[in-house]
CSV table of C-alpha atoms (C1' of nucleotides) in Angstrom, one decimal:
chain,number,residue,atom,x,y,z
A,667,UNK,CA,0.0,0.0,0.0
A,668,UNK,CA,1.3,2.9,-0.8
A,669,UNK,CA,0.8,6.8,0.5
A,670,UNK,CA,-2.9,7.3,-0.5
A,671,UNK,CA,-3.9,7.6,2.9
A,672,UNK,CA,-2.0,9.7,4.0
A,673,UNK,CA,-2.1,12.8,1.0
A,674,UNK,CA,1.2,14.7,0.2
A,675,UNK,CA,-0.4,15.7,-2.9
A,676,UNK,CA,1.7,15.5,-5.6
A,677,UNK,CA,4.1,14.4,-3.5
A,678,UNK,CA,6.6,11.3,-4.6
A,679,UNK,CA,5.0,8.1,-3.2
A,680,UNK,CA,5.8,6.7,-0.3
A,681,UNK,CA,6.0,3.1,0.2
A,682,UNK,CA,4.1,2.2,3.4
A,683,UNK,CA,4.3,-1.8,3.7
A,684,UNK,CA,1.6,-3.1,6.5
A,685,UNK,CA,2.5,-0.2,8.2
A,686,UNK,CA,-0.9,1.4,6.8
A,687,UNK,CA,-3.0,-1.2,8.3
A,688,UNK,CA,-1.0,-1.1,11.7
A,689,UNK,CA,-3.1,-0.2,14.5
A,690,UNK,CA,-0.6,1.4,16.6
A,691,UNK,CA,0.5,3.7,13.5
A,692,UNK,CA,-3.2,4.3,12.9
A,693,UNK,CA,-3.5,5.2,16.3
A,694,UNK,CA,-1.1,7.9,16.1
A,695,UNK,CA,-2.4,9.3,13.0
A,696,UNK,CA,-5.7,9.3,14.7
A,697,UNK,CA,-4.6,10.7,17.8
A,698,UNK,CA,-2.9,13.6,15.8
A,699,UNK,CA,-5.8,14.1,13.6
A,700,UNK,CA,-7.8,14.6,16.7
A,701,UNK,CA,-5.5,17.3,18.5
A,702,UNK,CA,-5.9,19.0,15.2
A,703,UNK,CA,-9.8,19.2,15.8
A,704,UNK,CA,-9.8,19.5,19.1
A,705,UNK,CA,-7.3,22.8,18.8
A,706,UNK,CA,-9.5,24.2,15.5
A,707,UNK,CA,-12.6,23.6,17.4
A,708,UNK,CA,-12.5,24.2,21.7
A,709,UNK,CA,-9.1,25.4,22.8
A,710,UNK,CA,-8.3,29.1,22.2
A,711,UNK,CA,-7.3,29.1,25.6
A,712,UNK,CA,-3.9,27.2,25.2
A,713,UNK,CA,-5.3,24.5,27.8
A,714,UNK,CA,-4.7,21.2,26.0
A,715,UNK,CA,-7.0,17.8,26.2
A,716,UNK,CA,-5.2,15.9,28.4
A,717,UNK,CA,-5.1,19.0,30.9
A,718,UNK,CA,-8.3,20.0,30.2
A,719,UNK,CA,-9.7,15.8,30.6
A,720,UNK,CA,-7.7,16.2,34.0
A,721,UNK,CA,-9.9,19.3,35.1
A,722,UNK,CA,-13.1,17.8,34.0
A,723,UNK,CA,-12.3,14.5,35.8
A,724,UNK,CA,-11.7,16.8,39.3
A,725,UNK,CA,-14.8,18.8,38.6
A,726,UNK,CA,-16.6,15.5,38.1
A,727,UNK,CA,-15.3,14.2,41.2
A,728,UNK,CA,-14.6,16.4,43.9
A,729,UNK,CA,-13.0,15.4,46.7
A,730,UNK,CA,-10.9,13.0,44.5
A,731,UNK,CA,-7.6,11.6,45.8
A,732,UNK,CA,-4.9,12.8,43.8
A,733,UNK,CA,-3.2,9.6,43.7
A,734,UNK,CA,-6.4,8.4,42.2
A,735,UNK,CA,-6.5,10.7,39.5
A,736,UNK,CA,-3.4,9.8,38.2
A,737,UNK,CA,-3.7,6.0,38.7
A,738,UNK,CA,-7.3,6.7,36.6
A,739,UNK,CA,-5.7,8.7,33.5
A,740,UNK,CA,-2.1,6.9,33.7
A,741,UNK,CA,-0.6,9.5,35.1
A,742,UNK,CA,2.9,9.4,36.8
A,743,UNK,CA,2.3,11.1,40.2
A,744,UNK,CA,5.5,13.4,39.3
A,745,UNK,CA,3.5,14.6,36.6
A,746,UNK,CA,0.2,14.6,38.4
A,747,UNK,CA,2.0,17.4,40.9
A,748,UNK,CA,2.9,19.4,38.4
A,749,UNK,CA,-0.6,19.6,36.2
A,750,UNK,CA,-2.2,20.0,39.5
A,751,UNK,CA,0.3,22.6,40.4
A,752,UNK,CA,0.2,25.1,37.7
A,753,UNK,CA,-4.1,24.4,37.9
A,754,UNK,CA,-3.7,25.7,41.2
A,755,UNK,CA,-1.9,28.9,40.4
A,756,UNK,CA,-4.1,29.9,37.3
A,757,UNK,CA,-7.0,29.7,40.3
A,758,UNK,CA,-9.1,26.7,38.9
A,759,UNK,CA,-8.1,23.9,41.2
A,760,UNK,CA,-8.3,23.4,45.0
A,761,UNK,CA,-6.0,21.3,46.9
A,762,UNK,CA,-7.3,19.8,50.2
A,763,UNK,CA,-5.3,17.9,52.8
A,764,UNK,CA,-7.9,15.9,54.6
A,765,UNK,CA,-7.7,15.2,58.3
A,766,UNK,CA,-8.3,11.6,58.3
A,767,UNK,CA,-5.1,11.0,56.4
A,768,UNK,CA,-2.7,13.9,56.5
A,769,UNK,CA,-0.5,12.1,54.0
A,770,UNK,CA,-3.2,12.5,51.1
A,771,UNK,CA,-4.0,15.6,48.8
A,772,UNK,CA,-7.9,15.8,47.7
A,773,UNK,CA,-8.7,18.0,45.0
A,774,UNK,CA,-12.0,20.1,43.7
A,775,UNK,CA,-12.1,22.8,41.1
A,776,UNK,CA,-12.7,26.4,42.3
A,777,UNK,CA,-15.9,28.6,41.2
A,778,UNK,CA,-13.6,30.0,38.6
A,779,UNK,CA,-12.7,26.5,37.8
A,780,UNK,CA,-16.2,25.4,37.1
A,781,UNK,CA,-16.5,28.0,34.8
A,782,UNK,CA,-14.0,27.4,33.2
A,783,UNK,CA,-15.3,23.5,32.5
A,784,UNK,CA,-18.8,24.8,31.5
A,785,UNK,CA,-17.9,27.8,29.1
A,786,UNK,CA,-15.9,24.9,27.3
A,787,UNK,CA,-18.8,22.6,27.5
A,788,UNK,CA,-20.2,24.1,24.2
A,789,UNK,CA,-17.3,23.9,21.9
A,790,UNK,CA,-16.1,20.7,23.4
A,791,UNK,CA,-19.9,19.5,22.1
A,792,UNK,CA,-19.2,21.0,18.8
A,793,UNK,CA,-15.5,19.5,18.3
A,794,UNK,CA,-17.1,15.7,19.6
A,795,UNK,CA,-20.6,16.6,17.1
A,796,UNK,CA,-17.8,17.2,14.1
A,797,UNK,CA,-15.5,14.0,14.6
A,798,UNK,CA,-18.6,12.2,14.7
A,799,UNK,CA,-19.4,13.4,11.8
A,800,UNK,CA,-17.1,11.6,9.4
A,801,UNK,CA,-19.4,8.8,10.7
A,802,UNK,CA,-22.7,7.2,10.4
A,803,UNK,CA,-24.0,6.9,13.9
A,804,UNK,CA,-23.6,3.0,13.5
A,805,UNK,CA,-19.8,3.3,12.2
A,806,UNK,CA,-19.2,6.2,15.0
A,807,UNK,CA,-20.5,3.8,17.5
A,808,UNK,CA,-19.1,0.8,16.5
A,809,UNK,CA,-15.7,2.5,16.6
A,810,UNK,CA,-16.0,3.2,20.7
A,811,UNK,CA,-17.0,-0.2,20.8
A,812,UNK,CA,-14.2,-1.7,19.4
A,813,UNK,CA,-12.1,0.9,21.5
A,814,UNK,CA,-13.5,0.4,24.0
A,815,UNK,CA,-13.3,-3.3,24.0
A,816,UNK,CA,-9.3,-3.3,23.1
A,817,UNK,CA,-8.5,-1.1,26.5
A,818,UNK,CA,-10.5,-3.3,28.2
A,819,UNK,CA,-8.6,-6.5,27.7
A,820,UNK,CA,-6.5,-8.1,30.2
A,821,UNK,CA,-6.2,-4.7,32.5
A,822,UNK,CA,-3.5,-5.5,34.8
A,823,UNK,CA,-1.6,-2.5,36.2
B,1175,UNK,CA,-20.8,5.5,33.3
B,1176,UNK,CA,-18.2,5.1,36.1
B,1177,UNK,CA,-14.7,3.3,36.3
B,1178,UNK,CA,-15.6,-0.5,34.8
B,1179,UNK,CA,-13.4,0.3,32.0
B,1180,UNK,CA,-10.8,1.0,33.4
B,1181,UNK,CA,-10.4,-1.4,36.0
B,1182,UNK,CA,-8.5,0.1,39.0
B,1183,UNK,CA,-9.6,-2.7,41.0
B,1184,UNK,CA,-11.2,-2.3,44.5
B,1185,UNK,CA,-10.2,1.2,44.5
B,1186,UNK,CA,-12.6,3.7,44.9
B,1187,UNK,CA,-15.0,4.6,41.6
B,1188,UNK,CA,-14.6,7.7,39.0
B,1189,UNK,CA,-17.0,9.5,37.7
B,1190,UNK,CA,-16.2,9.8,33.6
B,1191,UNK,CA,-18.8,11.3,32.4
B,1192,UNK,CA,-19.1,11.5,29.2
B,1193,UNK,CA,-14.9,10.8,29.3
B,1194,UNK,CA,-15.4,6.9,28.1
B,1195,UNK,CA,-17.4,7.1,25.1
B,1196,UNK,CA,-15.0,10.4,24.1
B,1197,UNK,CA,-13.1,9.6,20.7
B,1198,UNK,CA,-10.2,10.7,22.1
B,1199,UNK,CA,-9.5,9.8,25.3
B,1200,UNK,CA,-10.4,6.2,24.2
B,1201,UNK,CA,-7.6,6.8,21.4
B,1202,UNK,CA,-4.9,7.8,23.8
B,1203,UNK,CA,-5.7,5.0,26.3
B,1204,UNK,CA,-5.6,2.4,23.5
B,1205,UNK,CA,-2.4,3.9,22.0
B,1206,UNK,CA,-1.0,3.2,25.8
B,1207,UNK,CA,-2.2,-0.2,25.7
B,1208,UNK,CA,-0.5,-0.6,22.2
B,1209,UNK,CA,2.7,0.5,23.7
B,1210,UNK,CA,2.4,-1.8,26.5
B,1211,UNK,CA,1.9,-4.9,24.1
B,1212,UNK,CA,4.5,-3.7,21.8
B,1213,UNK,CA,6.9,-3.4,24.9
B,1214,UNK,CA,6.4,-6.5,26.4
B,1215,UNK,CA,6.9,-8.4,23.0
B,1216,UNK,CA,9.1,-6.8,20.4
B,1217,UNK,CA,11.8,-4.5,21.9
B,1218,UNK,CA,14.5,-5.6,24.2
B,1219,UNK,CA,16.4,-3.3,22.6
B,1220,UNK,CA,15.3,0.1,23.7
B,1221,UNK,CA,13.9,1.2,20.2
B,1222,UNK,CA,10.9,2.5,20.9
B,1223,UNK,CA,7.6,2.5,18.3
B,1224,UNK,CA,8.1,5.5,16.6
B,1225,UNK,CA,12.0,5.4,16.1
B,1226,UNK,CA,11.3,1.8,14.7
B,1227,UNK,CA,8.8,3.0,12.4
B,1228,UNK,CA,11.3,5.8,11.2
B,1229,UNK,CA,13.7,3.1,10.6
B,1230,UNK,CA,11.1,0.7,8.6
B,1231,UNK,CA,10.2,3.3,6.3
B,1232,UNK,CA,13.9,3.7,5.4
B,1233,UNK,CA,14.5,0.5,4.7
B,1234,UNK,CA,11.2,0.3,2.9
B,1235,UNK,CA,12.2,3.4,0.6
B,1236,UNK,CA,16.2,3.5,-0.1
B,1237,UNK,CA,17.1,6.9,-1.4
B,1238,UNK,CA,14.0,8.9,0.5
B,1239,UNK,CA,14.8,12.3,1.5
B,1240,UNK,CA,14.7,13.5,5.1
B,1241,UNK,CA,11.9,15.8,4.3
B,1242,UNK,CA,9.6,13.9,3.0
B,1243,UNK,CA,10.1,10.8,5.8
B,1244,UNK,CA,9.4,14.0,8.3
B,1245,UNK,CA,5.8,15.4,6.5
B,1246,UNK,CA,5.1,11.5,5.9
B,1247,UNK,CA,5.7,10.9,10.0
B,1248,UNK,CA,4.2,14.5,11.2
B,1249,UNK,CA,7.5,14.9,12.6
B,1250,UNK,CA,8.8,18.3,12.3
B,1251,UNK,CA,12.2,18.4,10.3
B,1252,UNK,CA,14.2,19.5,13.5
B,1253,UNK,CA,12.9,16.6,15.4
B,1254,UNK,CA,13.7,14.0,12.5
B,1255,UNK,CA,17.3,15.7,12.3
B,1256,UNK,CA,18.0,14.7,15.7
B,1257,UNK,CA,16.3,11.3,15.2
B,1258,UNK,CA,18.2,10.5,11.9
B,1259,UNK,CA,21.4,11.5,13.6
B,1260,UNK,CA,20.7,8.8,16.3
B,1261,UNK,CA,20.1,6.2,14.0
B,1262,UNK,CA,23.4,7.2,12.5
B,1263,UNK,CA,25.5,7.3,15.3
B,1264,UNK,CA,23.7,3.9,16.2
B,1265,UNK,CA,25.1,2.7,12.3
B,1266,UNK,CA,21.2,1.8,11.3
B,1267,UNK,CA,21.4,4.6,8.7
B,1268,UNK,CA,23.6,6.5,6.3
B,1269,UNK,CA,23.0,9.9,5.0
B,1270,UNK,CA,23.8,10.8,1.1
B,1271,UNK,CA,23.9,14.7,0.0
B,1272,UNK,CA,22.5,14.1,-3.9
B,1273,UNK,CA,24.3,16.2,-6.5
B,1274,UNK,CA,21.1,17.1,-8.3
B,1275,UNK,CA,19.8,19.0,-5.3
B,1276,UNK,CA,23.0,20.1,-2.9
B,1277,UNK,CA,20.3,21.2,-0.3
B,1278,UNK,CA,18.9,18.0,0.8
B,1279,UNK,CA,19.5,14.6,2.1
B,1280,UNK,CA,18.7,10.9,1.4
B,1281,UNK,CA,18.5,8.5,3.9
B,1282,UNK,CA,19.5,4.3,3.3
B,1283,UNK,CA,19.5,2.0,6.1
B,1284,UNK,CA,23.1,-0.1,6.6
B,1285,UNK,CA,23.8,-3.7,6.3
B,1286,UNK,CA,23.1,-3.8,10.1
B,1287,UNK,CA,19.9,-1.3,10.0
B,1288,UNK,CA,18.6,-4.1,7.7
B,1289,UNK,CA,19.3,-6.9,9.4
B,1290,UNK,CA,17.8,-4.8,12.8
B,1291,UNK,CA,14.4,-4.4,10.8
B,1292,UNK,CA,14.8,-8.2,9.6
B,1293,UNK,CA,15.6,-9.4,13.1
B,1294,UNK,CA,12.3,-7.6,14.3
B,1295,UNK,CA,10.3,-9.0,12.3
B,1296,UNK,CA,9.3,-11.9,13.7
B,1297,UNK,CA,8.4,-10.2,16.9
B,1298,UNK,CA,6.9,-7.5,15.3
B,1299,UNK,CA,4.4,-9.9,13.7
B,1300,UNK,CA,3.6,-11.6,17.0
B,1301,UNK,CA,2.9,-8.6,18.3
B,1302,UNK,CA,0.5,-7.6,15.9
B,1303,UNK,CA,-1.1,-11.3,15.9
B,1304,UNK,CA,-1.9,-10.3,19.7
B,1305,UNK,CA,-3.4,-7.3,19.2
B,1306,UNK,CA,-5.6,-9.1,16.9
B,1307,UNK,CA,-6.6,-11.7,18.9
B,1308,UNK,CA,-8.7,-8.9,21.3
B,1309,UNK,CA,-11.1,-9.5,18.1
B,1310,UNK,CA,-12.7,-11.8,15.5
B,1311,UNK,CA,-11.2,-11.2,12.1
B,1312,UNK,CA,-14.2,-9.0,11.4
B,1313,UNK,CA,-14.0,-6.6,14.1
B,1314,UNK,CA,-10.3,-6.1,13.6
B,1315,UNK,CA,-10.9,-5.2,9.7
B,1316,UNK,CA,-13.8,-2.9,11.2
B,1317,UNK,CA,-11.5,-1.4,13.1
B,1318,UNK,CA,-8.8,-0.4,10.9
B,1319,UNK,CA,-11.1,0.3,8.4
B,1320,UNK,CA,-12.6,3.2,10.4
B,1321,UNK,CA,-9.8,4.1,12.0
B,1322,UNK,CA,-7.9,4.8,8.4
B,1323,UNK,CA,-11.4,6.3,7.1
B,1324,UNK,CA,-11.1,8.7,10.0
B,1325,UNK,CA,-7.8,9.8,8.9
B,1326,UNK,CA,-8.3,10.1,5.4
B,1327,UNK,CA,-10.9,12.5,5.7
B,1328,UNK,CA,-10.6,16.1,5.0
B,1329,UNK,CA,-6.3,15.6,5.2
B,1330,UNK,CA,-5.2,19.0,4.3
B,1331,UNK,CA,-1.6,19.9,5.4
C,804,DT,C1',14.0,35.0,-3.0
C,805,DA,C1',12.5,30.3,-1.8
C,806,DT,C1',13.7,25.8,-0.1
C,807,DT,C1',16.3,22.1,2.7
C,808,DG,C1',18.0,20.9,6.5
C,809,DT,C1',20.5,22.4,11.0
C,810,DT,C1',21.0,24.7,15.4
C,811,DA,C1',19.3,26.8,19.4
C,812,DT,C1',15.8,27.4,22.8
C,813,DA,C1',12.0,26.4,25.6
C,814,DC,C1',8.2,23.7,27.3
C,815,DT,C1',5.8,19.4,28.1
C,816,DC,C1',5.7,14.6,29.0
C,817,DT,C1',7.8,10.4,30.7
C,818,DA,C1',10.6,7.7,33.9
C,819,DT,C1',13.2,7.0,38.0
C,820,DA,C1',15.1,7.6,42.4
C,821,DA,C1',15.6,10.0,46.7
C,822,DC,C1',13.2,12.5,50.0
C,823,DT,C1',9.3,14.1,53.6
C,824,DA,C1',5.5,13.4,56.3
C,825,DT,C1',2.5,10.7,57.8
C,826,DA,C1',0.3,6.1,58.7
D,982,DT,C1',7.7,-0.5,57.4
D,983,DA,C1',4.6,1.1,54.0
D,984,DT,C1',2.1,4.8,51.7
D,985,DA,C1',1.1,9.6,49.6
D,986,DG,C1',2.9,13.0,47.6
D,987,DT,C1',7.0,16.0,46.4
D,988,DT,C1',11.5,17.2,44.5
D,989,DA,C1',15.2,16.6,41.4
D,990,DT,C1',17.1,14.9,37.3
D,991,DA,C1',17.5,13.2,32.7
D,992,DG,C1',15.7,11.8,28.2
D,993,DA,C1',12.5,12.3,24.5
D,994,DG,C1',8.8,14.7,21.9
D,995,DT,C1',6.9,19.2,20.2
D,996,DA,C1',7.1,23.9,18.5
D,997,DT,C1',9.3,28.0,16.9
D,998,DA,C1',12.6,31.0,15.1
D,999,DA,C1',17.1,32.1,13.2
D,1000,DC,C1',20.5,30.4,10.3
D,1001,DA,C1',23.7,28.3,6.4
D,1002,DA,C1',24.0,26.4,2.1
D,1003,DT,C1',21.9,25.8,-2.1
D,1004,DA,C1',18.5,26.4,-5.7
DNA sequence: TATTGTTATACTCTATAACTATA
DNA sequence: TATAGTTATAGAGTATAACAATA
């Protein structure tokens, strides 16, 4: 198989081998096609979707361990004080140490946080309404199936 | 929907909203997955996924410039330099400098970046049978099929 | 003037280990 | 002793701009 997929337009042809009908380099590709969308579509606020999935998950969930958190999205905790960090600064995010176990951080979004996650709630809609849309509903749905159905096997950690 | 697909055990659930039936954050966990499979049954030898597939499509296109490998990739051409000049130092690949066009360079793999891509084949293939076997013949078709049909569309650069 | 690739810089993500404070 | 999170460090990916050589 050659480039076809892919479109450099008049470009010489690139020979692909199976690497065209490789899921982990179509996951990439899709991945990448995605942050394009998502950045045309939601973001004109330079927060970007795994940031902005980490401050929807704590506004869906507050009180949240932080340990949790990054355990849920595959996180490295080194990381996880970092994002959490700089959400902190720029106001949106809370940080809690609860009595009960002084070692712990718990987490919930401010007001401004909130905000934040519901003024996005529109254009996120928008962005998800267009990716379907290189779908039919069966072939979009299908498609988190099947996703849904790879992650799902054999979840050790 | 809550945590079921993600399977943190007897921890405490997550509330994911909308998160698990999200295009993307179901493309980034299975992309983690892949990685996971791909380390556990290819590489021993610290080449990760991308590199390897920088490396295959060398081999698989002798004489291909560096520019076009990078648009090909969506790697940007000062990212590939430095990636390039590993696989040189490593002795995978050798750079020419074409007479017709003093500007650029073309990229071969060595005797030994051959017989690297050669010697990973066999894993490589295992790996992919793997991945398959999550799904019947059908879904696995399905799902490249959408997959490359969600990349193809609308691919300007 | 435009193009190819390189260098330089900066930021993010990933990975690991050492550390603290609590349990 | 073990656990939760932090700090420190290093490597790799991403993005941008400035640059040299060549067209």
């Amino acid at each position: 198989m050659n480039v076809s997929l892919l479109d450099l337009s008049a470009e010489e042809e690139v020979e692909m081998g199976e690497l065209s009908s490789t899921l982990g380099f179509l996951l990439r590709l899709a991945q990448l096609k995605g942050f394009q969308g998502y950045y045309a579509a939601v973001s004109e606020d330079g927060m970007k979707p795994g940031e902005f999935t980490v401050l929807r998950l704590i506004a869906l969930n507050p009180g949240m361990r932080q340990g949790l958190l990054a355990r849920t999205l595959r996180i490295k905790p080194a990381h996880m004080t970092k994002l959490v960090q700089r959400m902190v600064d720029a106001g949106l995010v809370e940080r809690t140490v609860p009595p009960e176990d002084r070692r712990s951080v718990t987490l919930a979004v401010t007001d401004e946080g909130q905000a934040f996650v519901t003024s996005q709630a529109r254009a996120l809609r928008a962005f998800e309404q267009q990716e379907r849309g290189t779908f039919t509903d069966e072939e979009f749905d299908q498609l988190i199936a099947l996703l849904q159905k790879f992650i799902a096997e054999g979840h050790s950690r």
